[in-house]
Amino acid sequence: MADQIRPEHERPVRRRRKMQSITMADVAELAKVSPSTVSLYLRRPEAVSASAGSAIARAIDKLNYVPNLVAGGLAAASSRAVSIIVPSVRNAFFAETVSAMQAALRRERLQVILGHTEYDEREEEDLVRTALSWAPAAIVLTGLSHSDATRRMLSKTTVPVIEIWELGGPQIDTAIGFHHQQVGAASARHLIQQGRRHLAYLGARMHEDRRARLRCDGFIAAAQEAGVCVDVIQHPAPASAEVGAMLIAEALQQHPSTDGVTCSNDHVALGVLFECERLGLAVPDRLAVVGFGDLSFSAACNPPLTTIRPSGDLIGKEAARLIIEHLAGHETPAHATIDTRFTLLHRRSS
């Protein structure tokens, strides 16, 4: 006999089972230690004896305990989180920096909260506001350009602020990186030393990517100082090989005498190499190409790409070092800067 459908008012009410709430006191009781010892273990496990630490770890595992980092008794534990905000998680440059930073912080049992802005200062502002609500151990921002609201929020906090990947502008606190104008100038001088007399800077997303614009500015200044022709060809889309191919085709169409180009990054430069091969243009005989980033494919291109290595891993390690030293009580001088410099790698594309 088929089941009859009961009227709505006769159906049994299904109640959602309330999740069990495990507290720090439960962990302490099972581990046979005090709640304060559990709290200390969660914040600084190295400060607890090995036997107590093992007992607490077993209790946490058995009870599936998840600490509430914003609870009053563990307010200090929230400072074990570091907020890192980058323009894009798809960008290999920033991935290298974050990876190096996270590896160093992990050894000190510091956790990373990662956000990305897609080069939008309003999005950065929202991420900073959220990060501050968690009382992080530090906030790491990318670059020196931020909205007025972001600067106001960070000027009123005691949380250490580290700006990475750029030097040479107004700082909120500490800055770690290099001068992007110097990068652009170095690439222009390199091309000029190779005998190039009509240069072009090929840039992607420069209306949003301030650091790419700064490199372009340095490139133009060095070219003009040397008295050689210089053009700027740009595209609003994010950097890619496809964009690079379009940019070099446009550059050669508008200025056929162009004999040396610098690209806003290696992805753009890769597209230039592809398009030159398609057009039958010899690199570097007809056109010298310089990239930026020294990405994983750069040395394996045909020909290998001349590029500039920005030491993204060193930036991450230095940022982590300062955060760890701050937590240990070491003070960093106000508005300190660490110049990680850069290296021009001369390969066969120039």
mmCIF file of C-alpha atoms in Angstrom:
data_model
loop_
_atom_site.group_PDB
_atom_site.id
_atom_site.type_symbol
_atom_site.label_atom_id
_atom_site.label_comp_id
_atom_site.label_asym_id
_atom_site.label_seq_id
_atom_site.Cartn_x
_atom_site.Cartn_y
_atom_site.Cartn_z
ATOM 1 C CA MET A 1 0.000 0.000 0.000
ATOM 2 C CA ALA A 2 1.420 3.355 -0.984
ATOM 3 C CA ASP A 3 2.394 5.727 1.788
ATOM 4 C CA GLN A 4 -0.139 8.439 2.340
ATOM 5 C CA ILE A 5 1.049 12.035 2.304
ATOM 6 C CA ARG A 6 0.219 13.645 5.573
ATOM 7 C CA PRO A 7 -1.226 17.149 5.736
ATOM 8 C CA GLU A 8 1.358 19.809 6.514
ATOM 9 C CA HIS A 9 0.064 20.367 10.031
ATOM 10 C CA GLU A 10 0.371 16.621 10.856
ATOM 11 C CA ARG A 11 3.926 16.150 9.678
ATOM 12 C CA PRO A 12 6.521 15.573 12.401
ATOM 13 C CA VAL A 13 8.773 18.556 12.962
ATOM 14 C CA ARG A 14 12.427 17.812 12.178
ATOM 15 C CA ARG A 15 14.655 19.595 14.599
ATOM 16 C CA ARG A 16 18.242 20.402 13.712
ATOM 17 C CA ARG A 17 20.538 18.762 16.180
ATOM 18 C CA LYS A 18 22.519 21.314 18.111
ATOM 19 C CA MET A 19 26.254 20.938 17.604
ATOM 20 C CA GLN A 20 28.208 20.012 20.676
ATOM 21 C CA SER A 21 30.137 22.991 22.041
ATOM 22 C CA ILE A 22 33.583 21.958 23.231
ATOM 23 C CA THR A 23 35.297 24.507 25.430
ATOM 24 C CA MET A 24 38.842 25.125 26.554
ATOM 25 C CA ALA A 25 37.819 23.878 29.976
ATOM 26 C CA ASP A 26 36.844 20.511 28.437
ATOM 27 C CA VAL A 27 40.282 20.256 26.832
ATOM 28 C CA ALA A 28 41.961 21.183 30.117
ATOM 29 C CA GLU A 29 39.958 18.589 32.047
ATOM 30 C CA LEU A 30 40.789 15.795 29.618
ATOM 31 C CA ALA A 31 44.462 16.762 29.483
ATOM 32 C CA LYS A 32 44.585 17.176 33.274
ATOM 33 C CA VAL A 33 46.015 20.689 33.084
ATOM 34 C CA SER A 34 44.642 24.142 33.855
ATOM 35 C CA PRO A 35 42.680 26.184 31.267
ATOM 36 C CA SER A 36 45.438 28.803 31.422
ATOM 37 C CA THR A 37 47.954 26.152 30.317
ATOM 38 C CA VAL A 38 45.734 25.277 27.351
ATOM 39 C CA SER A 39 45.478 28.973 26.483
ATOM 40 C CA LEU A 40 49.256 29.319 26.671
ATOM 41 C CA TYR A 41 49.708 26.230 24.492
ATOM 42 C CA LEU A 42 47.413 27.662 21.825
ATOM 43 C CA ARG A 43 49.344 30.930 21.768
ATOM 44 C CA ARG A 44 52.898 29.746 22.425
ATOM 45 C CA PRO A 45 53.234 25.963 22.386
ATOM 46 C CA GLU A 46 56.988 26.168 22.996
ATOM 47 C CA ALA A 47 56.297 27.766 26.416
ATOM 48 C CA VAL A 48 54.499 24.626 27.662
ATOM 49 C CA SER A 49 56.345 21.540 28.884
ATOM 50 C CA ALA A 50 56.628 18.665 26.416
ATOM 51 C CA SER A 51 54.446 16.371 28.524
ATOM 52 C CA ALA A 52 51.705 18.966 29.006
ATOM 53 C CA GLY A 53 51.856 19.907 25.323
ATOM 54 C CA SER A 54 51.453 16.288 24.245
ATOM 55 C CA ALA A 55 48.489 15.794 26.602
ATOM 56 C CA ILE A 56 46.793 18.949 25.324
ATOM 57 C CA ALA A 57 47.391 17.987 21.687
ATOM 58 C CA ARG A 58 45.835 14.558 22.304
ATOM 59 C CA ALA A 59 42.838 16.129 24.033
ATOM 60 C CA ILE A 60 42.307 18.624 21.213
ATOM 61 C CA ASP A 61 42.463 15.825 18.667
ATOM 62 C CA LYS A 62 40.098 13.564 20.601
ATOM 63 C CA LEU A 63 37.538 16.306 21.239
ATOM 64 C CA ASN A 64 37.884 17.915 17.788
ATOM 65 C CA TYR A 65 38.319 21.209 19.577
ATOM 66 C CA VAL A 66 38.463 24.363 17.454
ATOM 67 C CA PRO A 67 39.565 27.429 19.434
ATOM 68 C CA ASN A 68 37.521 30.606 19.200
ATOM 69 C CA LEU A 69 40.280 33.100 18.507
ATOM 70 C CA VAL A 70 38.124 36.112 19.275
ATOM 71 C CA ALA A 71 36.842 34.889 22.609
ATOM 72 C CA GLY A 72 37.878 36.955 25.594
ATOM 73 C CA GLY A 73 40.110 34.301 27.122
ATOM 74 C CA LEU A 74 41.983 33.870 23.869
ATOM 75 C CA ALA A 75 42.057 37.469 22.670
ATOM 76 C CA ALA A 76 45.823 37.355 22.446
ATOM 77 C CA ALA A 77 45.643 34.290 20.210
ATOM 78 C CA SER A 78 44.133 36.332 17.405
ATOM 79 C CA SER A 79 47.508 38.051 17.116
ATOM 80 C CA ARG A 80 48.913 34.816 15.700
ATOM 81 C CA ALA A 81 47.295 35.652 12.362
ATOM 82 C CA VAL A 82 49.026 37.786 9.715
ATOM 83 C CA SER A 83 46.910 39.482 7.064
ATOM 84 C CA ILE A 84 48.589 39.580 3.637
ATOM 85 C CA ILE A 85 46.876 41.557 0.885
ATOM 86 C CA VAL A 86 48.139 41.295 -2.697
ATOM 87 C CA PRO A 87 46.779 42.656 -5.997
ATOM 88 C CA SER A 88 46.259 39.220 -7.540
ATOM 89 C CA VAL A 89 46.624 35.607 -6.443
ATOM 90 C CA ARG A 90 47.086 34.658 -10.102
ATOM 91 C CA ASN A 91 50.288 36.666 -10.377
ATOM 92 C CA ALA A 92 53.351 34.440 -9.974
ATOM 93 C CA PHE A 93 55.389 37.347 -8.558
ATOM 94 C CA PHE A 94 53.157 37.732 -5.542
ATOM 95 C CA ALA A 95 52.714 33.969 -5.157
ATOM 96 C CA GLU A 96 56.477 33.627 -4.671
ATOM 97 C CA THR A 97 56.495 36.349 -2.018
ATOM 98 C CA VAL A 98 53.503 34.942 -0.132
ATOM 99 C CA SER A 99 54.936 31.411 -0.252
ATOM 100 C CA ALA A 100 58.275 32.541 1.206
ATOM 101 C CA MET A 101 56.518 34.590 3.888
ATOM 102 C CA GLN A 102 54.158 31.787 4.851
ATOM 103 C CA ALA A 103 56.984 29.252 5.122
ATOM 104 C CA ALA A 104 58.862 31.469 7.581
ATOM 105 C CA LEU A 105 55.766 32.391 9.596
ATOM 106 C CA ARG A 106 54.603 28.787 9.812
ATOM 107 C CA ARG A 107 57.759 27.865 11.716
ATOM 108 C CA GLU A 108 56.636 30.324 14.400
ATOM 109 C CA ARG A 109 53.089 28.938 14.340
ATOM 110 C CA LEU A 110 51.755 32.107 12.748
ATOM 111 C CA GLN A 111 48.853 31.716 10.354
ATOM 112 C CA VAL A 112 48.371 33.645 7.109
ATOM 113 C CA ILE A 113 45.063 35.190 6.024
ATOM 114 C CA LEU A 114 45.363 36.029 2.334
ATOM 115 C CA GLY A 115 43.256 38.523 0.410
ATOM 116 C CA HIS A 116 43.563 39.925 -3.098
ATOM 117 C CA THR A 117 42.312 43.212 -4.471
ATOM 118 C CA GLU A 118 42.484 42.864 -8.281
ATOM 119 C CA TYR A 119 44.222 46.260 -8.171
ATOM 120 C CA ASP A 120 41.122 47.904 -6.644
ATOM 121 C CA GLU A 121 41.892 50.295 -3.755
ATOM 122 C CA ARG A 122 38.309 50.112 -2.505
ATOM 123 C CA GLU A 123 38.601 46.343 -2.251
ATOM 124 C CA GLU A 124 41.874 46.763 -0.368
ATOM 125 C CA GLU A 125 40.103 49.163 1.988
ATOM 126 C CA ASP A 126 37.429 46.540 2.777
ATOM 127 C CA LEU A 127 40.052 43.839 3.327
ATOM 128 C CA VAL A 128 42.041 46.064 5.690
ATOM 129 C CA ARG A 129 38.909 46.888 7.688
ATOM 130 C CA THR A 130 38.101 43.182 8.050
ATOM 131 C CA ALA A 131 41.685 42.320 8.955
ATOM 132 C CA LEU A 132 41.802 44.936 11.708
ATOM 133 C CA SER A 133 38.667 43.459 13.272
ATOM 134 C CA TRP A 134 40.701 40.289 13.931
ATOM 135 C CA ALA A 135 43.552 42.147 15.685
ATOM 136 C CA PRO A 136 46.226 40.546 13.506
ATOM 137 C CA ALA A 137 49.892 40.272 14.395
ATOM 138 C CA ALA A 138 50.650 42.385 11.329
ATOM 139 C CA ILE A 139 49.137 43.611 8.081
ATOM 140 C CA VAL A 140 51.164 43.263 4.880
ATOM 141 C CA LEU A 141 50.093 45.416 1.925
ATOM 142 C CA THR A 142 51.427 45.480 -1.622
ATOM 143 C CA GLY A 143 52.828 48.776 -2.852
ATOM 144 C CA LEU A 144 52.646 52.292 -1.441
ATOM 145 C CA SER A 145 49.429 53.517 -3.082
ATOM 146 C CA HIS A 146 46.296 53.198 -0.918
ATOM 147 C CA SER A 147 43.001 55.005 -0.460
ATOM 148 C CA ASP A 148 42.749 57.833 2.079
ATOM 149 C CA ALA A 149 40.412 55.704 4.186
ATOM 150 C CA THR A 150 42.930 52.844 4.306
ATOM 151 C CA ARG A 151 45.677 55.226 5.400
ATOM 152 C CA ARG A 152 43.461 56.716 8.113
ATOM 153 C CA MET A 153 42.533 53.291 9.485
ATOM 154 C CA LEU A 154 46.135 52.116 9.592
ATOM 155 C CA SER A 155 47.459 55.354 11.075
ATOM 156 C CA LYS A 156 45.221 54.829 14.114
ATOM 157 C CA THR A 157 46.176 51.223 14.808
ATOM 158 C CA THR A 158 49.066 49.766 16.789
ATOM 159 C CA VAL A 159 49.191 46.794 14.405
ATOM 160 C CA PRO A 160 52.513 46.761 12.484
ATOM 161 C CA VAL A 161 52.060 47.557 8.790
ATOM 162 C CA ILE A 162 54.546 46.376 6.159
ATOM 163 C CA GLU A 163 54.291 47.559 2.567
ATOM 164 C CA ILE A 164 56.056 45.275 0.103
ATOM 165 C CA TRP A 165 57.241 45.372 -3.511
ATOM 166 C CA GLU A 166 57.839 49.105 -3.710
ATOM 167 C CA LEU A 167 60.097 51.850 -2.375
ATOM 168 C CA GLY A 168 60.247 55.557 -3.058
ATOM 169 C CA GLY A 169 56.912 56.958 -1.920
ATOM 170 C CA PRO A 170 55.032 57.935 1.255
ATOM 171 C CA GLN A 171 55.068 54.989 3.684
ATOM 172 C CA ILE A 172 52.555 54.065 6.356
ATOM 173 C CA ASP A 173 55.149 52.192 8.402
ATOM 174 C CA THR A 174 57.860 49.843 7.069
ATOM 175 C CA ALA A 175 58.519 49.273 3.362
ATOM 176 C CA ILE A 176 60.369 46.364 1.754
ATOM 177 C CA GLY A 177 61.103 46.184 -1.945
ATOM 178 C CA PHE A 178 62.848 48.162 -4.663
ATOM 179 C CA HIS A 179 62.528 51.247 -6.859
ATOM 180 C CA HIS A 180 60.516 50.429 -9.962
ATOM 181 C CA GLN A 181 61.710 53.510 -11.839
ATOM 182 C CA GLN A 182 65.239 52.122 -11.477
ATOM 183 C CA VAL A 183 64.089 48.838 -13.001
ATOM 184 C CA GLY A 184 62.708 50.616 -16.067
ATOM 185 C CA ALA A 185 65.842 52.735 -16.412
ATOM 186 C CA ALA A 186 68.095 49.669 -16.157
ATOM 187 C CA SER A 187 66.232 47.870 -18.928
ATOM 188 C CA ALA A 188 66.390 50.944 -21.219
ATOM 189 C CA ARG A 189 70.117 51.389 -20.618
ATOM 190 C CA HIS A 190 70.701 47.715 -21.339
ATOM 191 C CA LEU A 191 68.962 47.973 -24.710
ATOM 192 C CA ILE A 192 70.876 51.138 -25.556
ATOM 193 C CA GLN A 193 74.161 49.425 -24.669
ATOM 194 C CA GLN A 194 73.199 46.705 -27.158
ATOM 195 C CA GLY A 195 73.031 49.371 -29.864
ATOM 196 C CA ARG A 196 69.242 49.846 -30.000
ATOM 197 C CA ARG A 197 68.038 53.280 -31.060
ATOM 198 C CA HIS A 198 64.246 53.050 -31.264
ATOM 199 C CA LEU A 199 62.762 51.663 -28.067
ATOM 200 C CA ALA A 200 59.240 50.820 -26.962
ATOM 201 C CA TYR A 201 57.701 49.938 -23.610
ATOM 202 C CA LEU A 202 54.908 47.378 -23.937
ATOM 203 C CA GLY A 203 52.592 47.508 -20.929
ATOM 204 C CA ALA A 204 49.475 45.667 -19.757
ATOM 205 C CA ARG A 205 46.902 46.989 -17.288
ATOM 206 C CA MET A 206 48.976 50.086 -16.561
ATOM 207 C CA HIS A 207 45.875 52.134 -15.711
ATOM 208 C CA GLU A 208 45.637 49.985 -12.556
ATOM 209 C CA ASP A 209 49.142 48.578 -12.074
ATOM 210 C CA ARG A 210 51.015 51.507 -10.544
ATOM 211 C CA ARG A 211 54.327 49.621 -10.385
ATOM 212 C CA ALA A 212 54.229 48.816 -14.112
ATOM 213 C CA ARG A 213 53.636 52.533 -14.748
ATOM 214 C CA LEU A 214 56.600 53.444 -12.581
ATOM 215 C CA ARG A 215 58.819 51.058 -14.544
ATOM 216 C CA CYS A 216 57.536 52.676 -17.726
ATOM 217 C CA ASP A 217 58.360 56.140 -16.364
ATOM 218 C CA GLY A 218 61.926 55.080 -15.570
ATOM 219 C CA PHE A 219 62.280 53.507 -19.025
ATOM 220 C CA ILE A 220 61.134 56.687 -20.786
ATOM 221 C CA ALA A 221 63.386 58.936 -18.679
ATOM 222 C CA ALA A 222 66.508 56.850 -19.362
ATOM 223 C CA ALA A 223 65.762 56.634 -23.098
ATOM 224 C CA GLN A 224 65.168 60.361 -23.392
ATOM 225 C CA GLU A 225 68.315 61.104 -21.406
ATOM 226 C CA ALA A 226 70.287 59.020 -23.928
ATOM 227 C CA GLY A 227 68.636 60.786 -26.848
ATOM 228 C CA VAL A 228 67.012 57.714 -28.399
ATOM 229 C CA CYS A 229 63.434 57.375 -29.672
ATOM 230 C CA VAL A 230 60.946 55.852 -27.225
ATOM 231 C CA ASP A 231 57.273 54.893 -27.518
ATOM 232 C CA VAL A 232 54.723 53.423 -25.126
ATOM 233 C CA ILE A 233 52.205 50.855 -26.361
ATOM 234 C CA GLN A 234 49.712 49.571 -23.816
ATOM 235 C CA HIS A 235 46.608 47.429 -23.421
ATOM 236 C CA PRO A 236 44.048 47.597 -20.570
ATOM 237 C CA ALA A 237 43.783 43.806 -20.135
ATOM 238 C CA PRO A 238 45.828 41.833 -17.580
ATOM 239 C CA ALA A 239 49.261 40.718 -18.708
ATOM 240 C CA SER A 240 49.298 37.624 -20.913
ATOM 241 C CA ALA A 241 51.120 36.176 -23.903
ATOM 242 C CA GLU A 242 48.112 37.065 -26.052
ATOM 243 C CA VAL A 243 48.347 40.703 -24.984
ATOM 244 C CA GLY A 244 52.092 40.676 -25.678
ATOM 245 C CA ALA A 245 51.524 39.431 -29.211
ATOM 246 C CA MET A 246 48.975 42.191 -29.843
ATOM 247 C CA LEU A 247 51.232 44.883 -28.395
ATOM 248 C CA ILE A 248 54.303 44.057 -30.488
ATOM 249 C CA ALA A 249 52.189 43.819 -33.639
ATOM 250 C CA GLU A 250 50.786 47.275 -32.899
ATOM 251 C CA ALA A 251 54.215 48.689 -32.038
ATOM 252 C CA LEU A 252 55.760 47.482 -35.297
ATOM 253 C CA GLN A 253 52.803 48.702 -37.307
ATOM 254 C CA GLN A 254 52.951 52.202 -35.794
ATOM 255 C CA HIS A 255 56.752 52.421 -35.582
ATOM 256 C CA PRO A 256 58.431 49.977 -38.002
ATOM 257 C CA SER A 257 61.919 51.074 -36.915
ATOM 258 C CA THR A 258 61.419 49.787 -33.349
ATOM 259 C CA ASP A 259 64.433 47.598 -32.562
ATOM 260 C CA GLY A 260 64.240 47.096 -28.795
ATOM 261 C CA VAL A 261 61.334 46.559 -26.391
ATOM 262 C CA THR A 262 60.883 46.189 -22.670
ATOM 263 C CA CYS A 263 57.710 44.482 -21.450
ATOM 264 C CA SER A 264 55.808 45.115 -18.241
ATOM 265 C CA ASN A 265 56.343 41.467 -17.324
ATOM 266 C CA ASP A 266 57.557 38.135 -18.678
ATOM 267 C CA HIS A 267 54.087 36.988 -19.774
ATOM 268 C CA VAL A 268 53.905 39.948 -22.151
ATOM 269 C CA ALA A 269 57.479 39.276 -23.305
ATOM 270 C CA LEU A 270 56.605 35.644 -24.026
ATOM 271 C CA GLY A 271 53.835 36.801 -26.343
ATOM 272 C CA VAL A 272 56.324 39.096 -28.092
ATOM 273 C CA LEU A 273 58.648 36.147 -28.737
ATOM 274 C CA PHE A 274 55.750 34.073 -30.105
ATOM 275 C CA GLU A 275 54.639 36.861 -32.438
ATOM 276 C CA CYS A 276 58.184 37.494 -33.665
ATOM 277 C CA GLU A 277 58.485 33.817 -34.530
ATOM 278 C CA ARG A 278 55.145 33.938 -36.352
ATOM 279 C CA LEU A 279 56.213 37.035 -38.306
ATOM 280 C CA GLY A 280 59.665 35.676 -39.061
ATOM 281 C CA LEU A 281 61.462 38.427 -37.099
ATOM 282 C CA ALA A 282 64.819 37.353 -35.714
ATOM 283 C CA VAL A 283 65.337 37.919 -31.985
ATOM 284 C CA PRO A 284 67.608 39.624 -31.054
ATOM 285 C CA ASP A 285 69.040 40.541 -34.498
ATOM 286 C CA ARG A 286 65.946 42.425 -35.638
ATOM 287 C CA LEU A 287 64.328 43.051 -32.251
ATOM 288 C CA ALA A 288 65.769 42.842 -28.733
ATOM 289 C CA VAL A 289 63.320 41.861 -25.986
ATOM 290 C CA VAL A 290 63.529 42.414 -22.215
ATOM 291 C CA GLY A 291 60.959 41.168 -19.691
ATOM 292 C CA PHE A 292 60.382 41.556 -15.964
ATOM 293 C CA GLY A 293 59.970 38.887 -13.310
ATOM 294 C CA ASP A 294 62.230 35.972 -14.294
ATOM 295 C CA LEU A 295 59.284 33.581 -14.229
ATOM 296 C CA SER A 296 59.765 29.819 -14.440
ATOM 297 C CA PHE A 297 59.613 29.722 -18.252
ATOM 298 C CA SER A 298 61.906 32.707 -18.877
ATOM 299 C CA ALA A 299 65.188 30.798 -19.087
ATOM 300 C CA ALA A 300 63.584 28.067 -21.229
ATOM 301 C CA CYS A 301 62.151 30.338 -23.945
ATOM 302 C CA ASN A 302 63.517 30.250 -27.469
ATOM 303 C CA PRO A 303 65.599 32.341 -27.275
ATOM 304 C CA PRO A 304 66.030 32.522 -23.484
ATOM 305 C CA LEU A 305 64.506 35.765 -22.239
ATOM 306 C CA THR A 306 66.565 38.656 -20.934
ATOM 307 C CA THR A 307 64.657 39.792 -17.867
ATOM 308 C CA ILE A 308 64.879 41.464 -14.486
ATOM 309 C CA ARG A 309 64.615 39.365 -11.344
ATOM 310 C CA PRO A 310 62.911 41.275 -8.494
ATOM 311 C CA SER A 311 63.815 38.930 -5.570
ATOM 312 C CA GLY A 312 60.201 38.262 -4.596
ATOM 313 C CA ASP A 313 61.240 35.476 -2.228
ATOM 314 C CA LEU A 314 63.627 37.778 -0.356
ATOM 315 C CA ILE A 315 60.843 40.333 0.058
ATOM 316 C CA GLY A 316 58.687 37.641 1.682
ATOM 317 C CA LYS A 317 61.473 36.428 3.970
ATOM 318 C CA GLU A 318 62.330 39.952 5.126
ATOM 319 C CA ALA A 319 58.677 40.758 5.844
ATOM 320 C CA ALA A 320 58.321 37.568 7.892
ATOM 321 C CA ARG A 321 61.535 38.338 9.788
ATOM 322 C CA LEU A 322 60.293 41.769 10.819
ATOM 323 C CA ILE A 323 56.938 40.363 11.959
ATOM 324 C CA ILE A 324 58.614 37.653 14.037
ATOM 325 C CA GLU A 325 61.058 40.134 15.563
ATOM 326 C CA HIS A 326 58.193 42.490 16.448
ATOM 327 C CA LEU A 327 56.362 39.698 18.267
ATOM 328 C CA ALA A 328 59.575 38.962 20.157
ATOM 329 C CA GLY A 329 59.639 42.565 21.375
ATOM 330 C CA HIS A 330 62.134 44.086 18.940
ATOM 331 C CA GLU A 331 61.125 47.515 17.701
ATOM 332 C CA THR A 332 61.624 48.556 14.066
ATOM 333 C CA PRO A 333 62.541 52.227 13.483
ATOM 334 C CA ALA A 334 59.630 54.296 12.185
ATOM 335 C CA HIS A 335 59.347 54.379 8.396
ATOM 336 C CA ALA A 336 62.216 51.928 7.964
ATOM 337 C CA THR A 337 63.000 50.722 4.448
ATOM 338 C CA ILE A 338 64.684 47.554 3.215
ATOM 339 C CA ASP A 339 65.931 47.677 -0.374
ATOM 340 C CA THR A 340 65.945 44.142 -1.803
ATOM 341 C CA ARG A 341 67.192 45.467 -5.169
ATOM 342 C CA PHE A 342 66.904 43.572 -8.457
ATOM 343 C CA THR A 343 69.095 41.772 -10.985
ATOM 344 C CA LEU A 344 69.170 42.154 -14.770
ATOM 345 C CA LEU A 345 69.724 38.726 -16.337
ATOM 346 C CA HIS A 346 71.244 39.105 -19.808
ATOM 347 C CA ARG A 347 70.156 36.181 -21.975
ATOM 348 C CA ARG A 348 69.926 35.651 -25.722
ATOM 349 C CA SER A 349 66.775 37.690 -26.420
ATOM 350 C CA SER A 350 68.753 40.972 -26.281
#
